[in-house]
mmCIF file of C-alpha atoms in Angstrom:
data_model
loop_
_atom_site.group_PDB
_atom_site.id
_atom_site.type_symbol
_atom_site.label_atom_id
_atom_site.label_comp_id
_atom_site.label_asym_id
_atom_site.label_seq_id
_atom_site.Cartn_x
_atom_site.Cartn_y
_atom_site.Cartn_z
ATOM 1 C CA MET A 472 -47.219 82.588 85.871
ATOM 2 C CA THR A 473 -45.720 83.495 82.226
ATOM 3 C CA TRP A 474 -44.028 86.459 80.718
ATOM 4 C CA GLU A 475 -46.454 88.228 79.562
ATOM 5 C CA GLU A 476 -48.266 88.338 83.170
ATOM 6 C CA TRP A 477 -45.217 88.741 85.288
ATOM 7 C CA ARG A 478 -43.747 92.154 86.385
ATOM 8 C CA TRP A 479 -40.158 93.388 87.329
ATOM 9 C CA ASP A 480 -39.444 94.183 90.572
ATOM 10 C CA PRO A 481 -36.036 95.265 91.789
ATOM 11 C CA THR A 482 -35.232 92.233 93.894
ATOM 12 C CA LEU A 483 -34.886 90.200 90.771
ATOM 13 C CA PHE A 484 -30.963 89.785 90.720
ATOM 14 C CA GLU A 485 -30.378 91.040 93.984
ATOM 15 C CA GLY A 486 -27.576 89.103 95.901
ATOM 16 C CA THR A 487 -26.719 87.330 92.396
ATOM 17 C CA ALA A 488 -23.318 89.966 91.463
ATOM 18 C CA PRO A 489 -20.623 88.889 93.299
ATOM 19 C CA HIS A 490 -21.145 85.379 91.768
ATOM 20 C CA TYR A 491 -21.751 86.295 88.378
ATOM 21 C CA LEU A 492 -18.111 86.661 86.848
ATOM 22 C CA ARG A 493 -16.907 83.327 88.555
ATOM 23 C CA GLY A 494 -20.242 81.372 87.645
ATOM 24 C CA ARG A 495 -21.138 82.351 84.093
ATOM 25 C CA LEU A 496 -19.850 80.760 81.201
ATOM 26 C CA PRO A 497 -17.702 82.843 78.971
ATOM 27 C CA TYR A 498 -18.696 84.246 75.307
ATOM 28 C CA ALA A 499 -16.906 83.576 72.487
ATOM 29 C CA PRO A 500 -13.531 85.004 71.768
ATOM 30 C CA GLY A 501 -14.212 86.476 68.369
ATOM 31 C CA ILE A 502 -17.108 88.384 70.067
ATOM 32 C CA ALA A 503 -15.681 91.616 70.061
ATOM 33 C CA ASP A 504 -13.929 91.169 66.265
ATOM 34 C CA VAL A 505 -17.561 90.176 64.806
ATOM 35 C CA ILE A 506 -19.150 93.287 65.964
ATOM 36 C CA ALA A 507 -16.464 95.767 65.091
ATOM 37 C CA ASP A 508 -16.151 94.281 61.545
ATOM 38 C CA GLN A 509 -19.844 94.340 60.981
ATOM 39 C CA LEU A 510 -20.646 97.978 62.477
ATOM 40 C CA ALA A 511 -17.133 99.252 60.910
ATOM 41 C CA LEU A 512 -15.918 100.155 64.309
ATOM 42 C CA ASP A 513 -12.670 102.576 64.938
ATOM 43 C CA GLY A 514 -12.304 103.162 68.006
ATOM 44 C CA SER A 515 -15.064 106.742 67.721
ATOM 45 C CA GLY A 516 -18.325 107.187 68.943
ATOM 46 C CA ARG A 517 -19.996 105.697 72.202
ATOM 47 C CA LEU A 518 -21.708 102.166 73.082
ATOM 48 C CA LEU A 519 -24.656 101.961 75.411
ATOM 49 C CA ASP A 520 -25.131 98.645 77.267
ATOM 50 C CA VAL A 521 -28.566 98.022 78.406
ATOM 51 C CA GLY A 522 -28.742 95.615 81.217
ATOM 52 C CA CYS A 523 -24.864 95.552 81.787
ATOM 53 C CA GLY A 524 -24.873 93.140 84.874
ATOM 54 C CA PRO A 525 -21.409 93.095 86.042
ATOM 55 C CA GLY A 526 -19.776 94.803 82.609
ATOM 56 C CA ILE A 527 -18.973 91.485 81.013
ATOM 57 C CA VAL A 528 -19.935 92.503 77.240
ATOM 58 C CA ALA A 529 -18.955 95.868 78.041
ATOM 59 C CA SER A 530 -15.460 94.873 78.984
ATOM 60 C CA LEU A 531 -15.190 92.997 75.570
ATOM 61 C CA LEU A 532 -16.069 96.211 73.389
ATOM 62 C CA ALA A 533 -14.568 99.087 74.965
ATOM 63 C CA ASP A 534 -11.297 99.060 73.110
ATOM 64 C CA ARG A 535 -13.841 99.547 70.057
ATOM 65 C CA PHE A 536 -15.205 103.037 71.557
ATOM 66 C CA GLU A 537 -14.374 106.227 72.449
ATOM 67 C CA GLU A 538 -16.454 105.727 75.673
ATOM 68 C CA VAL A 539 -18.498 102.998 77.060
ATOM 69 C CA VAL A 540 -21.956 103.574 79.442
ATOM 70 C CA GLY A 541 -23.629 100.621 81.257
ATOM 71 C CA VAL A 542 -26.846 100.746 83.143
ATOM 72 C CA ASP A 543 -28.312 98.448 85.294
ATOM 73 C CA PRO A 544 -31.350 98.451 87.873
ATOM 74 C CA ASP A 545 -29.363 96.497 90.441
ATOM 75 C CA PRO A 546 -26.796 98.146 92.959
ATOM 76 C CA GLY A 547 -24.776 95.328 93.312
ATOM 77 C CA MET A 548 -23.955 95.052 89.429
ATOM 78 C CA ILE A 549 -23.200 98.688 89.180
ATOM 79 C CA ALA A 550 -20.718 97.877 92.171
ATOM 80 C CA GLU A 551 -19.077 94.664 90.611
ATOM 81 C CA ALA A 552 -19.064 97.017 87.215
ATOM 82 C CA GLU A 553 -17.187 99.485 88.879
ATOM 83 C CA ARG A 554 -14.566 96.674 90.011
ATOM 84 C CA LEU A 555 -13.510 96.297 86.294
ATOM 85 C CA ALA A 556 -11.628 100.034 86.031
ATOM 86 C CA LEU A 557 -12.253 100.414 82.480
ATOM 87 C CA SER A 558 -10.639 103.978 81.987
ATOM 88 C CA ASN A 559 -13.389 104.656 79.427
ATOM 89 C CA ALA A 560 -16.555 103.548 80.962
ATOM 90 C CA ARG A 561 -19.155 104.731 82.980
ATOM 91 C CA TRP A 562 -21.948 102.821 85.525
ATOM 92 C CA VAL A 563 -25.247 104.252 85.845
ATOM 93 C CA GLN A 564 -28.540 102.330 88.053
ATOM 94 C CA LEU A 565 -31.183 102.717 85.836
ATOM 95 C CA ARG A 566 -33.912 100.501 84.568
ATOM 96 C CA ALA A 567 -33.726 100.375 80.425
ATOM 97 C CA GLU A 568 -37.540 101.594 80.742
ATOM 98 C CA ASP A 569 -36.049 105.123 82.164
ATOM 99 C CA LEU A 570 -33.606 105.816 79.673
ATOM 100 C CA GLU A 571 -35.465 108.141 78.021
ATOM 101 C CA GLY A 572 -34.885 111.532 79.671
ATOM 102 C CA ALA A 573 -31.975 110.009 81.738
ATOM 103 C CA SER A 574 -29.960 112.671 79.293
ATOM 104 C CA LEU A 575 -27.069 110.143 78.322
ATOM 105 C CA ASP A 576 -26.880 111.485 74.823
ATOM 106 C CA THR A 577 -26.413 109.719 71.533
ATOM 107 C CA PHE A 578 -24.759 106.630 70.896
ATOM 108 C CA ARG A 579 -23.261 104.530 68.077
ATOM 109 C CA ALA A 580 -24.403 101.322 69.221
ATOM 110 C CA VAL A 581 -26.709 99.838 71.971
ATOM 111 C CA CYS A 582 -26.037 96.383 73.196
ATOM 112 C CA PHE A 583 -28.124 93.514 75.318
ATOM 113 C CA GLY A 584 -26.274 90.758 76.874
ATOM 114 C CA ALA A 585 -28.563 88.203 78.249
ATOM 115 C CA SER A 586 -30.818 90.925 79.455
ATOM 116 C CA PHE A 587 -33.679 92.422 76.909
ATOM 117 C CA HIS A 588 -36.270 89.189 77.696
ATOM 118 C CA TRP A 589 -36.446 90.939 81.335
ATOM 119 C CA MET A 590 -37.424 94.222 79.617
ATOM 120 C CA ASP A 591 -40.669 96.047 78.371
ATOM 121 C CA ARG A 592 -39.470 95.100 74.794
ATOM 122 C CA PRO A 593 -41.507 97.102 72.799
ATOM 123 C CA ARG A 594 -41.110 100.038 74.877
ATOM 124 C CA VAL A 595 -37.151 100.099 75.399
ATOM 125 C CA ALA A 596 -36.408 98.928 71.219
ATOM 126 C CA ALA A 597 -38.366 102.118 70.835
ATOM 127 C CA ILE A 598 -36.243 104.335 73.421
ATOM 128 C CA VAL A 599 -32.835 102.582 72.116
ATOM 129 C CA ARG A 600 -33.796 103.894 68.250
ATOM 130 C CA ASP A 601 -34.153 107.255 69.326
ATOM 131 C CA LEU A 602 -30.713 107.371 71.519
ATOM 132 C CA LEU A 603 -28.871 105.960 68.448
ATOM 133 C CA ASP A 604 -26.615 108.050 65.842
ATOM 134 C CA PRO A 605 -27.827 107.639 61.925
ATOM 135 C CA GLY A 606 -26.602 104.663 60.906
ATOM 136 C CA GLY A 607 -26.546 103.202 64.236
ATOM 137 C CA ALA A 608 -27.442 99.915 65.097
ATOM 138 C CA VAL A 609 -28.496 97.580 68.047
ATOM 139 C CA VAL A 610 -26.293 94.285 68.907
ATOM 140 C CA GLN A 611 -27.741 91.430 70.592
ATOM 141 C CA VAL A 612 -25.049 88.770 71.962
ATOM 142 C CA SER A 613 -26.606 85.498 72.653
ATOM 143 C CA THR A 614 -25.288 82.177 74.139
ATOM 144 C CA TRP A 615 -26.904 78.739 74.822
ATOM 145 C CA ASN A 616 -24.055 77.213 76.789
ATOM 146 C CA VAL A 617 -25.302 75.735 80.249
ATOM 147 C CA VAL A 618 -23.375 74.175 82.927
ATOM 148 C CA PRO A 619 -24.788 70.366 82.692
ATOM 149 C CA LEU A 620 -26.122 69.818 86.326
ATOM 150 C CA PRO A 621 -26.803 66.695 87.752
ATOM 151 C CA GLU A 622 -31.241 66.049 88.108
ATOM 152 C CA ALA A 623 -30.504 66.134 92.046
ATOM 153 C CA VAL A 624 -30.000 70.206 91.809
ATOM 154 C CA GLU A 625 -32.934 70.510 90.342
ATOM 155 C CA GLY A 626 -34.908 68.394 92.735
ATOM 156 C CA LEU A 627 -32.990 70.526 95.525
ATOM 157 C CA ARG A 628 -34.412 73.665 93.954
ATOM 158 C CA VAL A 629 -37.836 72.399 94.331
ATOM 159 C CA ARG A 630 -37.578 71.311 97.421
ATOM 160 C CA TYR A 631 -36.464 74.818 98.741
ATOM 161 C CA LEU A 632 -38.170 77.399 96.560
ATOM 162 C CA GLY A 633 -41.124 75.217 94.897
ATOM 163 C CA PRO A 634 -41.675 74.025 91.675
ATOM 164 C CA ASP A 635 -42.209 77.255 89.792
ATOM 165 C CA ARG A 636 -39.482 79.423 88.658
ATOM 166 C CA ARG A 637 -39.017 82.571 90.920
ATOM 167 C CA ALA A 638 -38.379 85.566 89.604
ATOM 168 C CA GLY A 639 -38.030 88.385 91.933
ATOM 169 C CA GLY A 640 -40.705 88.602 94.091
ATOM 170 C CA SER A 641 -43.117 86.674 92.376
ATOM 171 C CA ILE A 642 -43.072 83.830 89.658
ATOM 172 C CA ARG A 643 -42.191 83.521 85.762
ATOM 173 C CA ASN A 644 -42.130 80.400 84.054
ATOM 174 C CA THR A 645 -41.320 81.251 80.782
ATOM 175 C CA SER A 646 -39.651 84.026 78.710
ATOM 176 C CA PRO A 647 -40.374 85.682 75.461
ATOM 177 C CA ASP A 648 -38.951 85.495 71.941
ATOM 178 C CA GLY A 649 -39.614 87.019 68.749
ATOM 179 C CA GLU A 650 -36.840 90.020 69.368
ATOM 180 C CA ASP A 651 -36.714 90.531 65.368
ATOM 181 C CA ALA A 652 -40.444 91.053 65.128
ATOM 182 C CA VAL A 653 -40.164 93.875 68.471
ATOM 183 C CA PHE A 654 -37.649 95.369 66.759
ATOM 184 C CA GLN A 655 -38.944 95.603 63.324
ATOM 185 C CA ALA A 656 -41.986 96.938 64.811
ATOM 186 C CA ALA A 657 -39.614 99.747 66.628
ATOM 187 C CA GLY A 658 -38.563 100.961 63.175
ATOM 188 C CA PHE A 659 -35.215 98.780 62.685
ATOM 189 C CA ALA A 660 -34.346 97.325 59.771
ATOM 190 C CA PRO A 661 -34.974 92.792 59.705
ATOM 191 C CA MET A 662 -32.321 91.683 61.735
ATOM 192 C CA VAL A 663 -28.996 90.171 60.715
ATOM 193 C CA GLU A 664 -27.498 87.351 62.531
ATOM 194 C CA ILE A 665 -23.407 85.792 62.561
ATOM 195 C CA ALA A 666 -22.752 82.723 64.332
ATOM 196 C CA VAL A 667 -19.604 83.098 66.086
ATOM 197 C CA PRO A 668 -17.684 79.811 66.799
ATOM 198 C CA ASP A 669 -16.449 78.344 69.813
ATOM 199 C CA GLY A 670 -15.116 75.005 70.652
ATOM 200 C CA ARG A 671 -13.539 75.557 73.936
ATOM 201 C CA GLU A 672 -13.602 72.671 76.659
ATOM 202 C CA VAL A 673 -14.120 74.416 80.210
ATOM 203 C CA VAL A 674 -13.397 72.521 83.310
ATOM 204 C CA ARG A 675 -15.520 73.816 86.284
ATOM 205 C CA SER A 676 -14.947 72.931 89.567
ATOM 206 C CA VAL A 677 -17.993 72.697 92.833
ATOM 207 C CA ASP A 678 -17.203 76.092 93.597
ATOM 208 C CA ASP A 679 -17.721 77.331 89.994
ATOM 209 C CA VAL A 680 -20.964 75.682 89.420
ATOM 210 C CA VAL A 681 -22.130 76.963 93.012
ATOM 211 C CA ALA A 682 -21.538 80.399 91.731
ATOM 212 C CA ASN A 683 -23.310 79.874 88.819
ATOM 213 C CA VAL A 684 -26.423 78.261 90.627
ATOM 214 C CA LEU A 685 -26.336 81.466 92.662
ATOM 215 C CA SER A 686 -25.992 83.946 89.481
ATOM 216 C CA MET A 687 -29.653 82.954 88.086
ATOM 217 C CA SER A 688 -32.364 84.972 88.909
ATOM 218 C CA GLY A 689 -34.256 81.658 89.714
ATOM 219 C CA THR A 690 -31.611 80.522 92.249
ATOM 220 C CA ALA A 691 -30.795 84.043 93.641
ATOM 221 C CA PRO A 692 -29.282 83.962 97.220
ATOM 222 C CA HIS A 693 -32.138 86.019 98.896
ATOM 223 C CA LEU A 694 -34.752 83.748 97.562
ATOM 224 C CA PHE A 695 -33.470 81.128 100.465
ATOM 225 C CA GLY A 696 -33.633 83.663 103.340
ATOM 226 C CA ASP A 697 -31.912 82.237 106.742
ATOM 227 C CA ARG A 698 -31.984 78.476 104.612
ATOM 228 C CA LEU A 699 -29.052 79.892 102.251
ATOM 229 C CA ASP A 700 -26.391 77.996 103.973
ATOM 230 C CA ASP A 701 -28.087 74.810 104.131
ATOM 231 C CA PHE A 702 -28.985 74.877 100.476
ATOM 232 C CA VAL A 703 -25.771 75.748 99.430
ATOM 233 C CA ALA A 704 -24.025 73.065 101.729
ATOM 234 C CA GLU A 705 -26.962 70.341 99.950
ATOM 235 C CA LEU A 706 -25.741 72.113 96.589
ATOM 236 C CA ARG A 707 -22.045 71.083 97.029
ATOM 237 C CA SER A 708 -22.580 67.463 98.094
ATOM 238 C CA ALA A 709 -25.199 66.965 95.192
ATOM 239 C CA LEU A 710 -22.391 68.578 93.173
ATOM 240 C CA ARG A 711 -19.324 66.476 94.434
ATOM 241 C CA GLN A 712 -20.343 63.134 93.070
ATOM 242 C CA HIS A 713 -20.136 64.808 89.698
ATOM 243 C CA ALA A 714 -17.043 67.060 89.631
ATOM 244 C CA PRO A 715 -15.584 68.356 87.756
ATOM 245 C CA TYR A 716 -17.852 69.230 85.186
ATOM 246 C CA ARG A 717 -16.474 69.615 81.516
ATOM 247 C CA VAL A 718 -18.494 71.988 78.772
ATOM 248 C CA THR A 719 -17.744 72.191 75.363
ATOM 249 C CA LEU A 720 -18.437 75.791 74.311
ATOM 250 C CA GLY A 721 -21.067 76.051 71.235
ATOM 251 C CA ASP A 722 -21.314 78.860 69.384
ATOM 252 C CA ASN A 723 -22.523 82.100 70.217
ATOM 253 C CA ALA A 724 -24.796 84.722 68.182
ATOM 254 C CA VAL A 725 -24.446 88.255 67.061
ATOM 255 C CA ARG A 726 -27.839 89.359 66.370
ATOM 256 C CA ILE A 727 -27.647 93.401 64.586
ATOM 257 C CA TRP A 728 -30.624 95.768 63.941
ATOM 258 C CA ARG A 729 -29.598 98.672 61.941
ATOM 259 C CA LYS A 730 -31.644 101.625 62.970
ATOM 260 C CA GLY A 731 -34.211 102.493 59.955
#
């Protein structure tokens, strides 16, 4: 099944939230400064983080705005975000497609981390444009950093879950691209893209990598049912042979679409 055929369901990230902060690789440390410089942020205005997950991007930007609002459809993600205890943030369990009519007022900026590809992109782009203040902008933060897993891990996934990539209650083997065309069709100016360098080397333990695997939609804990403990035990065994895992973090990308 391709992304065009796939339909969202609420189990997409079920059970992944407790593994997210430990498992996912960090964003480049200059992300907030680059966004603040590009948008001339001065601590005023409001930020909307759409598909906020456990609040990672929102926490990087919280001190650049008067208020941050994070929305995500997964209750576990909202619970993890609330643990951050950001004094100027609030978290709402809500799908991006339901932002219209949610009475959240308007925002100086709207941001997406690794979330936009899961949404009805034309619809969400049009909705967030209407939520932006005059002169506001959409910001997407992207990173292609991955933990280099041994081949045995993919074989393990296939043995437990099958050859196709699971996504909620169904399958999705591809993801969309072409975000610039989507936002321009919704009335935004063409994309401005800025590379944010990193270059740090991070060392990941077996526990870190297990968390990384369980934070992914395609290997979300609920997909394994009563075989989860068996999968994790085999996963740990496969990972120990190659631990620790060293990752040199590459550039991140900040993509900006200004309201036309």
